Coordinates of C-alpha atoms in Angstrom, one line a residue:
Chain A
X27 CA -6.1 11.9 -34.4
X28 CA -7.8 14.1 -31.8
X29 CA -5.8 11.6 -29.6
X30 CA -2.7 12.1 -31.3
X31 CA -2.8 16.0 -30.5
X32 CA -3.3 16.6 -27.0
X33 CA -1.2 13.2 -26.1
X34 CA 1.9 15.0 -27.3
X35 CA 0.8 18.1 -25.3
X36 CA 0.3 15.6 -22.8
X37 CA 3.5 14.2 -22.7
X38 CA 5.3 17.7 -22.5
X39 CA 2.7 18.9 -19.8
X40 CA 3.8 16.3 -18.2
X41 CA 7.6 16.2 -18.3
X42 CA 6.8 20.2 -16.7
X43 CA 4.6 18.8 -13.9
X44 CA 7.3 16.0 -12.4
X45 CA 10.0 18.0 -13.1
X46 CA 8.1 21.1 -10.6
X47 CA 6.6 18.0 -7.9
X48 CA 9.9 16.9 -7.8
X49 CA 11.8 20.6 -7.5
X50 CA 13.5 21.5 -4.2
X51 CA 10.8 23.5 -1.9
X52 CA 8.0 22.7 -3.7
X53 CA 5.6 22.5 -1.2
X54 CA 1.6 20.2 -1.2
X55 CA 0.1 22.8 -1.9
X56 CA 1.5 24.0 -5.2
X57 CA 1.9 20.0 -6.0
X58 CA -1.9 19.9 -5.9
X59 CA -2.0 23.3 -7.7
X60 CA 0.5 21.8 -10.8
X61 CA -1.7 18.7 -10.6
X62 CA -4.8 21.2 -10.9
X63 CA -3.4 22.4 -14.2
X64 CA -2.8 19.3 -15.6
X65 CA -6.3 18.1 -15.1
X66 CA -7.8 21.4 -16.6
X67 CA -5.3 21.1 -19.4
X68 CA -6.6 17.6 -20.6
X69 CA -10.3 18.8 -19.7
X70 CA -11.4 17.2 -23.1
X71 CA -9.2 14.3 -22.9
X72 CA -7.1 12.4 -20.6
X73 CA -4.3 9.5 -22.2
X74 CA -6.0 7.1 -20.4
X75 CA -8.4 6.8 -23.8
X76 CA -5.5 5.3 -25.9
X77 CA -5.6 2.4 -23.2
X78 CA -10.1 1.9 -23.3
X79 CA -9.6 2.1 -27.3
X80 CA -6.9 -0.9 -27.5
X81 CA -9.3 -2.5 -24.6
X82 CA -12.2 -2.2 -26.6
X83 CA -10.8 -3.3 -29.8
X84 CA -9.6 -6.7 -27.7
X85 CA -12.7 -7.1 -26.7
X86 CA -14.5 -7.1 -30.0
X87 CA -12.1 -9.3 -31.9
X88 CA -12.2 -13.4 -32.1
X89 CA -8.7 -14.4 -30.9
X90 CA -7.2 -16.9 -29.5
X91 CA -7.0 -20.9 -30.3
X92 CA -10.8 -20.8 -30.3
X93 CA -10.6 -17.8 -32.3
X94 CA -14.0 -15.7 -30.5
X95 CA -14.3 -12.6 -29.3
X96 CA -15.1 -11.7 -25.4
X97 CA -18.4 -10.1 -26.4
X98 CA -20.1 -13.4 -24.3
X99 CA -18.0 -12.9 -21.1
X100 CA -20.5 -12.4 -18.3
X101 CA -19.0 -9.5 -15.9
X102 CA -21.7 -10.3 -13.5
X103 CA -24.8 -8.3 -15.2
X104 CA -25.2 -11.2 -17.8
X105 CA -23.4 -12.3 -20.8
X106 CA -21.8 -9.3 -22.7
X107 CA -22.8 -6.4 -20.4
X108 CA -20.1 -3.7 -19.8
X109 CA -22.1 -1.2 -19.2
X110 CA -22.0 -0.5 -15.1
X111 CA -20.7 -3.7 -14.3
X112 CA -17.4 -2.8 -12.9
X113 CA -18.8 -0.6 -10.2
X114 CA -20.7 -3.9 -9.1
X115 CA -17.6 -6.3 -8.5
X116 CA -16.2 -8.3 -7.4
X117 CA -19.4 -10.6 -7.0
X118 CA -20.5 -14.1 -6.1
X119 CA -20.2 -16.1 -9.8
X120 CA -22.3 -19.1 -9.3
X121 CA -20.4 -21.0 -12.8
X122 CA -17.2 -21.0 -10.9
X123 CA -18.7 -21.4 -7.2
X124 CA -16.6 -17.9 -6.1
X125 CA -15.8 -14.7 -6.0
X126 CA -14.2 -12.8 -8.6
X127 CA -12.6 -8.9 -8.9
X128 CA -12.3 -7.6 -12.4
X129 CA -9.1 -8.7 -13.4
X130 CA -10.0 -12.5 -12.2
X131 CA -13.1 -12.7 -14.4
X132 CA -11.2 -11.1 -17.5
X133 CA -9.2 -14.0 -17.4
X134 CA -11.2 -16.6 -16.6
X135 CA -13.3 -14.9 -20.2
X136 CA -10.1 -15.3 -22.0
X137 CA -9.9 -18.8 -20.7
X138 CA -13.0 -20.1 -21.5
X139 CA -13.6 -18.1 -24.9
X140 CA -10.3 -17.1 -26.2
X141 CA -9.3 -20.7 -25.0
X142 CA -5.9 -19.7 -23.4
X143 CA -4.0 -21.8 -20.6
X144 CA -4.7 -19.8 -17.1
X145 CA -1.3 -18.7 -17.3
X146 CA -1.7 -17.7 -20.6
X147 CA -4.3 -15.5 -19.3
X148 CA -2.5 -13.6 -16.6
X149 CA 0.7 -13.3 -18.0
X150 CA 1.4 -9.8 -18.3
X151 CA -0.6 -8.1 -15.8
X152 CA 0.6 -4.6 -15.7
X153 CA 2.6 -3.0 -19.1
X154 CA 5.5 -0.7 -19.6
X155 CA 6.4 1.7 -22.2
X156 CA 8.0 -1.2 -24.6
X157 CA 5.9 -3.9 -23.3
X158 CA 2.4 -2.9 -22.9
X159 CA -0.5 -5.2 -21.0
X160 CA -3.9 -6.4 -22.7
X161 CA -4.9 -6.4 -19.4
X162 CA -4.4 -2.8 -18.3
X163 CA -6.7 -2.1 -21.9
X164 CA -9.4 -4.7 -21.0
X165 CA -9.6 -2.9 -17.9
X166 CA -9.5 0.9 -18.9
X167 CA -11.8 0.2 -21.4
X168 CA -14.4 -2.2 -19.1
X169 CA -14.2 0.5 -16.4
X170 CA -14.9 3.4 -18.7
X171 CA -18.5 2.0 -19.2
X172 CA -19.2 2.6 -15.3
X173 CA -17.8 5.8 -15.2
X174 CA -21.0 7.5 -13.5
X175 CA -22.7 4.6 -12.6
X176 CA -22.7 4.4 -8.7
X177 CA -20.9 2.1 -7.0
X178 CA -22.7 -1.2 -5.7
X179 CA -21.0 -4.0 -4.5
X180 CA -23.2 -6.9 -3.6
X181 CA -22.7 -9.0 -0.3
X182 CA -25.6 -11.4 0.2
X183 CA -23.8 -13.9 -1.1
X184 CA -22.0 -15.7 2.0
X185 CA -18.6 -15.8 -0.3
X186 CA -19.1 -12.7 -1.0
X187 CA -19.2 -11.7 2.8
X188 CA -16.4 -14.0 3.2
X189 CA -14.0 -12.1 0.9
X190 CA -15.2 -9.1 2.5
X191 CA -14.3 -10.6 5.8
X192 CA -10.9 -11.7 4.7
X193 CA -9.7 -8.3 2.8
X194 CA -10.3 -7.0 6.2
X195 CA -8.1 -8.8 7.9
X196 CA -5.4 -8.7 5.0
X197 CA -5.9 -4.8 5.6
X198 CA -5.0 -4.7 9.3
X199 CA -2.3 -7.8 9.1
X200 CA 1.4 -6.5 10.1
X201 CA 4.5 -8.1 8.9
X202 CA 7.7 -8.2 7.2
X203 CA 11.0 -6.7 8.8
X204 CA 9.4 -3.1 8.6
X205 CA 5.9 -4.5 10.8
X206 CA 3.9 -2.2 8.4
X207 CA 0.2 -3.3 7.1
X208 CA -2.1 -1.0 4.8
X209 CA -3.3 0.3 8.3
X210 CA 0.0 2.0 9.1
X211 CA -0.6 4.4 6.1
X212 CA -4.1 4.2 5.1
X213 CA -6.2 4.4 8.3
X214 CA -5.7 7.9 9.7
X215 CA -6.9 11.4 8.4
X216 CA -4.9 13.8 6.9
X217 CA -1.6 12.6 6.9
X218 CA 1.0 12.4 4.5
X219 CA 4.5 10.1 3.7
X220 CA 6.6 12.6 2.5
X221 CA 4.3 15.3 0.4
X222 CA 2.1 12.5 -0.8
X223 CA -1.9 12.8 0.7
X224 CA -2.4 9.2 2.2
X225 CA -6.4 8.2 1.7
X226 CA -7.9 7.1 5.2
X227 CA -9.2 3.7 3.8
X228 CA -11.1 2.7 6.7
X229 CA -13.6 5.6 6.3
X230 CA -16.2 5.9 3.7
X231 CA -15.0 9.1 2.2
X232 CA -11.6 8.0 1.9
X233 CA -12.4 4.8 0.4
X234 CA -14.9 5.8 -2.1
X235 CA -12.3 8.9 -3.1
X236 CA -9.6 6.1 -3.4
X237 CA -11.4 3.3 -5.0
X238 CA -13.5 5.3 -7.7
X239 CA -10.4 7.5 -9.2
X240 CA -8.7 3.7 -10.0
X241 CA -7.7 2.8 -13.1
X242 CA -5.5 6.2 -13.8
X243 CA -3.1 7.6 -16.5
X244 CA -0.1 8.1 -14.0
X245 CA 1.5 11.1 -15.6
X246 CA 4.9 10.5 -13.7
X247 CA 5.0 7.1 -15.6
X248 CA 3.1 7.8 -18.7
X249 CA 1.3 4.5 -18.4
X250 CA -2.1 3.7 -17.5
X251 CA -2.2 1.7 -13.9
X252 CA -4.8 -0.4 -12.6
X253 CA -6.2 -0.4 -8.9
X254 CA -4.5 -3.7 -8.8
X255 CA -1.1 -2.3 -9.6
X256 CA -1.6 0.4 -6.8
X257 CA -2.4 -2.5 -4.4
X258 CA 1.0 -4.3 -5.9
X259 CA 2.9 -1.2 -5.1
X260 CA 1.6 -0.4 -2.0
X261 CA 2.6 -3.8 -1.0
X262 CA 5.8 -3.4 -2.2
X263 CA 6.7 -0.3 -0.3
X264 CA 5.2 -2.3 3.4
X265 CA 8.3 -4.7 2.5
X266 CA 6.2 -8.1 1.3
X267 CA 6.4 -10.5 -1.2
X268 CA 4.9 -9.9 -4.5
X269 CA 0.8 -10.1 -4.1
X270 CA 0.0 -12.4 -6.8
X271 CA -2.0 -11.1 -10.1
X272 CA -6.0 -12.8 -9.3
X273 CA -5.0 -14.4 -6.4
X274 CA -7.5 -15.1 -3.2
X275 CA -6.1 -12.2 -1.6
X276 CA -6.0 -9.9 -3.8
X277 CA -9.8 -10.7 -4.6
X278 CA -10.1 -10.2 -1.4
X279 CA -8.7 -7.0 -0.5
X280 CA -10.4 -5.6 -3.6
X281 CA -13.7 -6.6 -2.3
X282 CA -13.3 -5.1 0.7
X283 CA -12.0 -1.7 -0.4
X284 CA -14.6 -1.5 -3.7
X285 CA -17.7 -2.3 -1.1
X286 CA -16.3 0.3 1.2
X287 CA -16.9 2.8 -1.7
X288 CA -20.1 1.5 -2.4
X289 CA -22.6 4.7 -2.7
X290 CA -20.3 6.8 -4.4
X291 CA -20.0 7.8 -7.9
X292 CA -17.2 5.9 -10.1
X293 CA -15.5 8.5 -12.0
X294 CA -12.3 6.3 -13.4
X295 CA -10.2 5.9 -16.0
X296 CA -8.7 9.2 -14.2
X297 CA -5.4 11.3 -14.3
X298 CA -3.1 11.2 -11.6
X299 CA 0.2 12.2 -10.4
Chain B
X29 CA 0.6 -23.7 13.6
X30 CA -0.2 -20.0 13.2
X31 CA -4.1 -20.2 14.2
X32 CA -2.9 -22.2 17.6
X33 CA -0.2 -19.0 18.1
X34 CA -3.2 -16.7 17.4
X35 CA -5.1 -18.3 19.6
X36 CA -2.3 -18.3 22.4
X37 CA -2.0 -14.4 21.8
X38 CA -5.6 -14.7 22.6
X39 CA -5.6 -16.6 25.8
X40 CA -3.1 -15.1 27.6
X41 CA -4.6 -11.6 27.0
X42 CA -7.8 -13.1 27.4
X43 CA -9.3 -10.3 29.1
X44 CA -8.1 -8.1 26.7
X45 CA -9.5 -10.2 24.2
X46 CA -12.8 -10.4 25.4
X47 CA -12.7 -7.0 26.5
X48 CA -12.5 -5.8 22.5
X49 CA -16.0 -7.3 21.3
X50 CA -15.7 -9.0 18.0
X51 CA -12.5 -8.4 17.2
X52 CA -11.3 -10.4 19.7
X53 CA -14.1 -13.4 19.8
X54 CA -13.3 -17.2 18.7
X55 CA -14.9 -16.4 15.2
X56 CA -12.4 -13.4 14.9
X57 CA -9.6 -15.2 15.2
X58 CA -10.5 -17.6 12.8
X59 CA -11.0 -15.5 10.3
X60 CA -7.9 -14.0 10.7
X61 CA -6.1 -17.8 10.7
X62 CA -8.1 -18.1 7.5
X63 CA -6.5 -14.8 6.1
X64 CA -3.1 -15.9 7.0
X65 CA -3.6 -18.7 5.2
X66 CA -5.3 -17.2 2.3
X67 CA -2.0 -14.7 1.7
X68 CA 0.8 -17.8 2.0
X69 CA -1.0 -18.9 -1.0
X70 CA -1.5 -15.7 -2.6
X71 CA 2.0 -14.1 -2.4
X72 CA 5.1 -15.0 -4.4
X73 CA 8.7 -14.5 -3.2
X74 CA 10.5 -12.0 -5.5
X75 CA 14.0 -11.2 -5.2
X76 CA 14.9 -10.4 -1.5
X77 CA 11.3 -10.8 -0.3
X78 CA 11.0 -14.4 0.9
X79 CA 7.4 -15.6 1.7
X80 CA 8.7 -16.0 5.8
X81 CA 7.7 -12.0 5.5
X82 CA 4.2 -13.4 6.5
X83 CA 5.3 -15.1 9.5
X84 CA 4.4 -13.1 11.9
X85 CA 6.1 -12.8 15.4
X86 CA 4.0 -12.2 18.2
X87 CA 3.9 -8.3 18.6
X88 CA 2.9 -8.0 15.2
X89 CA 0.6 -11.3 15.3
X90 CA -1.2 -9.2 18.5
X91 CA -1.4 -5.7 17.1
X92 CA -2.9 -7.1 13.7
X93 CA -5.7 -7.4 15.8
X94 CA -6.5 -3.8 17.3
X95 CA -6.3 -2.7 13.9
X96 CA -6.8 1.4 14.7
X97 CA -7.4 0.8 18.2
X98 CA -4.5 1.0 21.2
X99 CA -4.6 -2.7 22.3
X100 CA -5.9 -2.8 26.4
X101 CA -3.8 -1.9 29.1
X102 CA -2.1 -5.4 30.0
X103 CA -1.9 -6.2 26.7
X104 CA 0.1 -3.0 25.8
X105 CA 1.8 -3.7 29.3
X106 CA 2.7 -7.3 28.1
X107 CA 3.8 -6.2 24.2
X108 CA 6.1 -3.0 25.7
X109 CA 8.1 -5.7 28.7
X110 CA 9.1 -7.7 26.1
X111 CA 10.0 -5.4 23.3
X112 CA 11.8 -3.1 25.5
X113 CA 14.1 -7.0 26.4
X114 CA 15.2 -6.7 22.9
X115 CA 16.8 -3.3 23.0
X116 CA 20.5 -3.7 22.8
X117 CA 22.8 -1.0 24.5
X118 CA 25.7 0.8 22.2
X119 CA 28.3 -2.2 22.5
X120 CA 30.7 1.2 23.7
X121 CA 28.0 2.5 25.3
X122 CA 28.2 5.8 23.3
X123 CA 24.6 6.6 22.1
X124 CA 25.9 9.4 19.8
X125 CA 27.5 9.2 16.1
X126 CA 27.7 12.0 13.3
X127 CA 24.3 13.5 12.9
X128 CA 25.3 14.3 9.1
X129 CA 25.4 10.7 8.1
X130 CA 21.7 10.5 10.2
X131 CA 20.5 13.3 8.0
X132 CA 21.6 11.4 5.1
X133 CA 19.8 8.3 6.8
X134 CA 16.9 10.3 7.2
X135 CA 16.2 11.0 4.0
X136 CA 16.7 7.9 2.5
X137 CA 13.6 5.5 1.4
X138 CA 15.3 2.4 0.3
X139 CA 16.0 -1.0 1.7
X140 CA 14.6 -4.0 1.9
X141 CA 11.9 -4.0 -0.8
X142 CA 11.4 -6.4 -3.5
X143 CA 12.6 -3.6 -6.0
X144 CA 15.7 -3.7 -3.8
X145 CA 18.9 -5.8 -3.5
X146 CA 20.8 -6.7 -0.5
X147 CA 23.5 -4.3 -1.9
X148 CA 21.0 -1.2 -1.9
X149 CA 22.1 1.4 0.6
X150 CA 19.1 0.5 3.7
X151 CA 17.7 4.0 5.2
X152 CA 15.5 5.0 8.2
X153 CA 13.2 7.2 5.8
X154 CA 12.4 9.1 8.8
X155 CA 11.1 12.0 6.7
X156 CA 8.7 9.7 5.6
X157 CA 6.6 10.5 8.8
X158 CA 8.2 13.1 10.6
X159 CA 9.2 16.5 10.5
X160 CA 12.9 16.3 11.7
X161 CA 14.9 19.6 10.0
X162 CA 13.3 23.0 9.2
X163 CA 15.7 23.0 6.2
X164 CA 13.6 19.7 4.8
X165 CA 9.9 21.2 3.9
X166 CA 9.4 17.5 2.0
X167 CA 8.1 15.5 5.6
X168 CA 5.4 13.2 6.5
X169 CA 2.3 13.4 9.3
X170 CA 2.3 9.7 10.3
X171 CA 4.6 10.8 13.5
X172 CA 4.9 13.8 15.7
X173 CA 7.0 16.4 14.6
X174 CA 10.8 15.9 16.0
X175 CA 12.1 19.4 15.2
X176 CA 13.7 20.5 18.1
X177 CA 13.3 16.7 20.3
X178 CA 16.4 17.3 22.2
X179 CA 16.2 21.5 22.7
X180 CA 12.7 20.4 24.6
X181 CA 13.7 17.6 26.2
X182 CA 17.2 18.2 26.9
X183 CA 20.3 16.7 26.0
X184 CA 21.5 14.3 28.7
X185 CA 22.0 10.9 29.3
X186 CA 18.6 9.5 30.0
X187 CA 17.2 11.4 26.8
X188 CA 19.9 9.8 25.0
X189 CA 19.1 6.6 26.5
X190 CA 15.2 7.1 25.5
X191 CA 16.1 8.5 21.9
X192 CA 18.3 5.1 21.4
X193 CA 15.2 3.0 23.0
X194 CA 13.3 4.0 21.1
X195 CA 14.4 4.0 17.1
X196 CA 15.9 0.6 18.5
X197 CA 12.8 -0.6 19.0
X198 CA 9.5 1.5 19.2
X199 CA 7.5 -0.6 21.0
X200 CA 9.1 -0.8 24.0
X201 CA 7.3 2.7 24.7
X202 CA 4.7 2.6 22.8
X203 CA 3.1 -1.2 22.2
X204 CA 1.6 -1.6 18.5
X205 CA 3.3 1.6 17.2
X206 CA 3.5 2.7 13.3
X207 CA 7.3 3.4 13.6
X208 CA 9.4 0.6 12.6
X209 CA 12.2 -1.5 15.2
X210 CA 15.2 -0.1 13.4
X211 CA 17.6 -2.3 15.8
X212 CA 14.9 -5.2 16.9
X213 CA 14.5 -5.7 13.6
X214 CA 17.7 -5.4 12.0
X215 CA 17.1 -2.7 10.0
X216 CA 19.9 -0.3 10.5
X217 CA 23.4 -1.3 11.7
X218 CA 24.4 0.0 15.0
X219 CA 26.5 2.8 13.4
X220 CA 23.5 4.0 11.7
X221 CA 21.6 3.9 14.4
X222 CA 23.8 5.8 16.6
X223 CA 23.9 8.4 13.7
X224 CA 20.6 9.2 13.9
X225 CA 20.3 9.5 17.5
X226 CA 23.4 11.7 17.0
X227 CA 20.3 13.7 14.4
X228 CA 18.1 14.1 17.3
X229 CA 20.0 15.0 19.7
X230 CA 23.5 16.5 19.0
X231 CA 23.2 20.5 20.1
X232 CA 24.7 21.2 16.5
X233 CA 22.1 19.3 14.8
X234 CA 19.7 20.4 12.2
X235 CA 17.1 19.3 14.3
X236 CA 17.3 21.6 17.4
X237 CA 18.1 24.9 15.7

């Protein structure tokens, strides 16, 4: 109800602020400045709740062929703990023998409890308007039970030091017909492509700002996008194939970026641009 | 096949190599084979990407390993010889085309991406990372600002020569740069190519008032 209200201020807020970041001569700073507004505006509420509602509602309620609930999924801090375990993956999980983000873990749950075929399980991986993602709500809502815990990665596990390994190389690797790799954009200070601020991911500040503001309520598409739709995008704008949803490398990656923001605060679901 | 053409990169720069500590040691490079191997089996083709996007050539195979770093001397040395041997002249010779259509180049992002067709209009998106007319306030940092390139460095032939060198292919000056190979690499025709050297360096351009 209290939703209800401010998501159709929301929506109109909105529609103002892409209309003005788009505008002829708007410059970074009034961008940030519009932005700055937006996120004062929804002080008591950002969209992004809608999404950790439906999430926590999946999570609660038997489905699937075996018809039982997630509420036994182990997330890494034991079976049925949400609280603070996103800000502690991806992690060594000895019942599979590897290492698993998030999103990987979600539907290995749904798997093994719901009793859904793998693909099944990571079907829809990021929604749209008309077509919305169980995912993208598992996720909001599992994330939403770190915000303020700190993030804390583990890597004594040799996988675990493995992935970390690997998402670093994955970071730096150049190819496709452009020769860009997350390095072209992502590992200098203060630039910019166009008016957008690019995050120096190979620093601490720039990956802990990065990684802990992921999931967000992207205002310019009214949906609620995961970290691993940003990494999907970004991808897509270096000129590769699609990464594919839970694969190796995207475990990867995400293990290196989330233990380079180990030490800070999580503060997601967010609001972005 | 790609760990032994990693490992070639490696020996025949080997001082460079060595000379980089870990990121250029035996155990390096075998992570990095394992990586390569790890994203052929993670990525999916989709629409005009194709998975031989991962199959790196050598330049890009050798500058994935200096990560932020500029590789060593002979290995830049090595990577700028034979980039600069893939820079084809004009086929008229005339470096220069209509600097409007390379504004309109220069602004535009598309090309090439998944989200893309092979019908999509393909652009140099040089605004993406540089700061090219005064007019256009919307630019990136990634490259030096080009406002005024040819007022500072003049207007004749040899600029045009370097200006054409070097949006042909950028790492003939400078090995393991950001910037794209717009010509090595086939991204813009030669027309649009000379249209955006025409951008940077035609008196009446945008760029040098």
């Amino acid at each position: 109800m209290r939703i209800r209200a401010w998501y159709a201020g929301a929506i109109a807020l909105a529609a103002g602020m892409v209309a003005a970041t788009a505008a002829v001569g708007q410059d970074a700073a009034s961008t940030a400045q519009e932005i700055e507004k937006y996120r004062q505006a929804l002080q008591d509420g950002n969209p992004a709740e809608l999404w950790e509602a439906r999430g926590e509602g999946l999570w609660k309620k038997p489905a699937g062929p075996k018809n039982a609930s997630l509420e036994k999924c182990d997330l890494g801090l034991g079976p049925g703990v949400v609280k603070g375990a996103y800000a502690q993956l991806p992690r060594y999980f000895a019942d599979v023998d590897r290492v698993m983000d998030l999103e990987t873990r979600l539907a290995h749950c749904r798997v093994t409890l719901h009793g859904l075929t793998p693909a099944q399980a990571t079907a829809r991986p990021f929604g749209s308007p008309d077509n919305r993602s169980d995912n993208d709500a598992l996720v909001a809502w599992v994330t939403s039970e770190s915000k303020g815990a700190t993030m804390n990665v583990p890597s004594a596990h040799a996988k675990e030091k493995e992935a970390f390994a690997l998402g670093e190389k994955i970071f730096y690797f150049r190819g496709g017909p452009y020769d860009f790799s997350c390095a072209t954009c992502h590992a200098a200070d203060n630039t910019r492509i166009r008016l957008q601020d690019l995050p120096n991911l190979t620093k601490q500040a720039g990956a802990q700002l990065a990684y802990t503001t992921w999931p967000a309520y992207r205002v310019s598409q009214g949906e609620l996008r995961t970290f691993q739709w940003r990494l999907n995008d970004c991808f897509r704008q270096q000129r590769f194939p699609e990464l594919g949803f839970a694969s190796d490398a995207s475990i990867a990656l995400t293990a290196f970026l989330a233990r380079n923001a180990n030490g800070a605060e999580f503060k997601a679901p967010t609001i972005k641009r | 096949m790609h760990k032994t053409l990693i490992a070639a990169a490696c020996a025949a720069v080997l001082a460079g190599c060595a000379g980089t500590g870990p990121s250029g040691s035996a155990s390096d490079a075998a992570v990095r084979a394992k990586a390569v191997e790890t994203m052929k089996t993670s990525f999916k083709e989709r629409g005009i990407a194709k998975l031989d996007r991962l199959d790196q050539d050598e330049t890009q195979s050798v500058c994935s390993q200096y990560s932020t770093a500029a590789p060593p001397k002979e290995v830049a040395e090595r990577i700028e010889k034979a980039n600069m041997a893939l820079v084809k002249p004009p086929s008229d010779g005339k470096y220069l085309g209509d600097w409007k259509r390379g504004e309109q180049i220069a602004q535009r992002g598309t090309g090439f991406q998944y989200s893309d067709t092979r019908e999509t209009p393909v652009g140099g998106n040089c605004y993406a990372c540089h700061e090219l007319s005064k007019a256009e306030i919307s630019y990136g940092t990634i490259g030096p600002s080009l406002h005024n390139f040819a007022k500072i460095r003049g207007y004749g032939p040899d600029i045009q020569k370097y200006a054409w060198g070097k949006v042909y292919n950028a790492h003939a000056y400078t090995a393991c740069s950001f910037m794209p190979r717009f010509g090595a690499q086939g991204i813009l025709s030669e027309q649009q190519l000379k249209d955006v050297v025409a951008l940077l360096m035609d008196p009446e351009s945008p760029v040098n008032k």
